[in-house]
Amino acid sequence: MAKEKILVIGASGQIGVELTLALRKIYGNANVVASDLREENELLKGSGPYVSLDVMNKEMLHVQVIRQNITQIYLLAAILSATGEKNPGLAWHLNMQGLLNVLDIAREEKLNKVYWPSSIAVFGPTSPKKNCPQQTIIEPITVYGISKYAGEFWCNYFHQRYGVDVRSIRYPGLISYKSAPGGGTTDYAIEIFHEALEHKHYKCFLKEDTYLPMMYMPDAISATIRLMEAPAEKISVRTSYNVSAISFSPKEIAAEIKKHIPDFTINYSPDYRQAIADSWPQSIDDSVARNDWGWKHEYDLSAMSADMLQNL
Ligand code: NAD
Ligand code: AKB
């Protein structure tokens, strides 16, 4: 394998911490530079290089890429669905300009690869609710979904026009215990574990029968690395790949938690996030990713819940 030097932007976030640690295991600690606008996450401290960096500052980003001899960028900095609805202008600006800065630098510096995640938030109320296919009607209603869908086409454009090897996954809601989630609609499925352990009760901001596509973080990390390590000729989708693992409702995850904490209770008080959740599919067809680069998930609802409760 040619020597790679990787820059992870947004490394202190929910995915960034775990992805940085996983990449350091593969490529060596010194070859994975973590960066973020906020301070270095505790779990990253001492495990490898960290730089403070704003992805919106293209000049500084460019300087870092040259100075550190970066060959690959993983761009994770973004504003997610729920926070995005509170400040649509900022969400659009960060999610778009951050990506364009990275793609431009990747083109100029001829980087080997770029990773940028999209989301199931690209889908909207007119997309199929069940087993939503790779290619279908896509009419997102959140600023986050609009920015992700536009971003997918920028990735495709930079690949077709300039040969940038940029790869992408439409993650479902990700569940993890190492670092806190960053303001998404699917965050309830993380909060519920914390509240169950601390207070044996959870007030859920979605209705009990709201099914959403979800995935446990180890599966998300494994999908990301598998996609990035696949030979380029196996990548038939240059916008973003559907990937899926689990689909459940608040009622179902509560029942699963009750198996471990019998006196756990839940009540429902839907807020503005219900409309976002209602606009997304309940489950995803990811057969293209499975065929192209051998994606498969490991964790189902019960294995994921047991692992979350054991580790929190
Ligand atoms: P997060 O909010 O937990 O982390 C994002 C990180 O980016 C934060 O640490 C933040 O400080 C940093 N950041 C923000 N602005 C920045 C800037 N200007 N310059 C540098 N860093 C900046 O988000 P996450 O959940 O880790 O998501 C990472 C990516 O994955 C995002 O693109 C998100 O849309 C996508 N995604 C996440 C999920 C999920 O469930 N977590 C699902 C689908 C897609
Ligand atoms: C969110 O809820 O905004 C994210 C996502 C599905 O992109 N978790």
mmCIF file of C-alpha atoms and ligand atoms in Angstrom, residues 9-17 35-39 52-57 75-81 94-95 98 115-121 144 148 169-176 179-184 186-187 190 214-215 217, ligand 1:
data_model
loop_
_atom_site.group_PDB
_atom_site.id
_atom_site.type_symbol
_atom_site.label_atom_id
_atom_site.label_comp_id
_atom_site.label_asym_id
_atom_site.label_seq_id
_atom_site.Cartn_x
_atom_site.Cartn_y
_atom_site.Cartn_z
ATOM 1 C CA ILE A 9 -11.943 17.253 9.421
ATOM 2 C CA GLY A 10 -14.574 17.258 12.196
ATOM 3 C CA ALA A 11 -12.603 14.652 14.161
ATOM 4 C CA SER A 12 -14.073 15.647 17.547
ATOM 5 C CA GLY A 13 -17.625 14.778 16.494
ATOM 6 C CA GLN A 14 -19.754 11.661 16.903
ATOM 7 C CA ILE A 15 -18.290 9.821 13.890
ATOM 8 C CA GLY A 16 -14.962 11.647 13.794
ATOM 9 C CA VAL A 17 -13.633 10.287 17.081
ATOM 10 C CA SER A 35 -8.692 18.358 13.084
ATOM 11 C CA ASP A 36 -11.730 20.260 14.294
ATOM 12 C CA LEU A 37 -13.026 23.723 15.071
ATOM 13 C CA ARG A 38 -13.571 22.709 18.685
ATOM 14 C CA GLU A 39 -10.987 21.297 21.046
ATOM 15 C CA SER A 52 -7.222 23.230 15.164
ATOM 16 C CA LEU A 53 -8.810 23.999 11.791
ATOM 17 C CA ASP A 54 -11.854 25.734 10.306
ATOM 18 C CA VAL A 55 -12.908 24.045 7.050
ATOM 19 C CA MET A 56 -14.405 27.378 5.949
ATOM 20 C CA ASN A 57 -10.942 28.939 5.918
ATOM 21 C CA LEU A 75 -14.644 15.573 5.677
ATOM 22 C CA LEU A 76 -17.076 15.143 8.588
ATOM 23 C CA ALA A 77 -17.745 18.771 9.574
ATOM 24 C CA ALA A 78 -21.435 19.576 9.013
ATOM 25 C CA ILE A 79 -24.608 20.839 10.669
ATOM 26 C CA LEU A 80 -27.158 18.037 11.041
ATOM 27 C CA SER A 81 -30.918 17.968 10.449
ATOM 28 C CA LEU A 94 -21.052 25.177 6.166
ATOM 29 C CA ASN A 95 -22.334 22.028 4.477
ATOM 30 C CA GLY A 98 -16.866 23.203 3.451
ATOM 31 C CA TYR A 115 -14.479 10.788 1.841
ATOM 32 C CA TRP A 116 -17.631 12.809 2.474
ATOM 33 C CA PRO A 117 -20.800 11.390 4.055
ATOM 34 C CA SER A 118 -24.283 12.067 2.792
ATOM 35 C CA SER A 119 -27.410 10.967 4.680
ATOM 36 C CA ILE A 120 -30.808 9.303 4.357
ATOM 37 C CA ALA A 121 -31.970 12.916 4.860
ATOM 38 C CA TYR A 144 -29.702 19.555 5.743
ATOM 39 C CA LYS A 148 -26.556 16.697 1.235
ATOM 40 C CA ILE A 169 -22.253 6.884 1.873
ATOM 41 C CA ARG A 170 -25.788 7.938 2.812
ATOM 42 C CA TYR A 171 -25.573 7.028 6.504
ATOM 43 C CA PRO A 172 -28.784 6.250 8.372
ATOM 44 C CA GLY A 173 -29.119 7.431 12.006
ATOM 45 C CA LEU A 174 -25.953 6.360 13.818
ATOM 46 C CA ILE A 175 -26.005 5.022 17.376
ATOM 47 C CA SER A 176 -22.876 5.130 19.532
ATOM 48 C CA SER A 179 -18.886 10.575 21.636
ATOM 49 C CA ALA A 180 -22.082 12.611 21.825
ATOM 50 C CA PRO A 181 -24.347 13.087 18.781
ATOM 51 C CA GLY A 182 -24.342 16.473 17.053
ATOM 52 C CA GLY A 183 -27.976 17.615 16.698
ATOM 53 C CA GLY A 184 -29.799 15.118 14.476
ATOM 54 C CA THR A 186 -32.211 10.268 15.067
ATOM 55 C CA ASP A 187 -30.402 11.344 18.276
ATOM 56 C CA ILE A 190 -28.866 7.509 21.729
ATOM 57 C CA MET A 214 -30.476 3.183 11.896
ATOM 58 C CA MET A 215 -27.014 1.659 12.258
ATOM 59 C CA MET A 217 -21.360 2.849 14.911
HETATM 60 P P1 NAD B 1 -21.010 16.001 14.704
HETATM 61 O O1 NAD B 1 -21.827 17.238 14.761
HETATM 62 O O2 NAD B 1 -20.987 15.095 15.881
HETATM 63 O O3 NAD B 1 -19.510 16.366 14.345
HETATM 64 C C1 NAD B 1 -19.169 17.356 13.414
HETATM 65 C C2 NAD B 1 -17.865 17.959 13.850
HETATM 66 O O4 NAD B 1 -17.512 18.985 12.907
HETATM 67 C C3 NAD B 1 -17.937 18.640 15.233
HETATM 68 O O5 NAD B 1 -16.919 18.155 16.086
HETATM 69 C C4 NAD B 1 -17.753 20.125 14.923
HETATM 70 O O6 NAD B 1 -17.024 20.826 15.930
HETATM 71 C C5 NAD B 1 -16.961 20.070 13.623
HETATM 72 N N1 NAD B 1 -17.088 21.294 12.853
HETATM 73 C C6 NAD B 1 -18.180 22.084 12.717
HETATM 74 N N2 NAD B 1 -17.883 23.147 11.967
HETATM 75 C C7 NAD B 1 -16.594 23.031 11.614
HETATM 76 C C8 NAD B 1 -15.711 23.838 10.836
HETATM 77 N N3 NAD B 1 -16.132 24.977 10.289
HETATM 78 N N4 NAD B 1 -14.443 23.429 10.656
HETATM 79 C C9 NAD B 1 -14.005 22.267 11.245
HETATM 80 N N5 NAD B 1 -14.791 21.474 11.993
HETATM 81 C C10 NAD B 1 -16.059 21.868 12.180
HETATM 82 O O7 NAD B 1 -21.487 15.215 13.394
HETATM 83 P P2 NAD B 1 -21.371 13.646 13.093
HETATM 84 O O8 NAD B 1 -22.602 13.000 13.585
HETATM 85 O O9 NAD B 1 -20.052 13.133 13.513
HETATM 86 O O10 NAD B 1 -21.484 13.681 11.506
HETATM 87 C C11 NAD B 1 -20.361 13.679 10.660
HETATM 88 C C12 NAD B 1 -20.835 13.644 9.218
HETATM 89 O O11 NAD B 1 -21.640 12.489 9.012
HETATM 90 C C13 NAD B 1 -21.720 14.837 8.826
HETATM 91 O O12 NAD B 1 -21.483 15.161 7.476
HETATM 92 C C14 NAD B 1 -23.114 14.287 8.952
HETATM 93 O O13 NAD B 1 -24.011 14.960 8.115
HETATM 94 C C15 NAD B 1 -22.906 12.870 8.503
HETATM 95 N N6 NAD B 1 -23.966 11.977 8.999
HETATM 96 C C16 NAD B 1 -24.077 11.712 10.334
HETATM 97 C C17 NAD B 1 -25.092 10.868 10.783
HETATM 98 C C18 NAD B 1 -25.249 10.525 12.246
HETATM 99 O O14 NAD B 1 -26.235 9.864 12.614
HETATM 100 N N7 NAD B 1 -24.321 10.929 13.102
HETATM 101 C C19 NAD B 1 -25.993 10.320 9.858
HETATM 102 C C20 NAD B 1 -25.890 10.657 8.516
HETATM 103 C C21 NAD B 1 -24.845 11.472 8.090
#
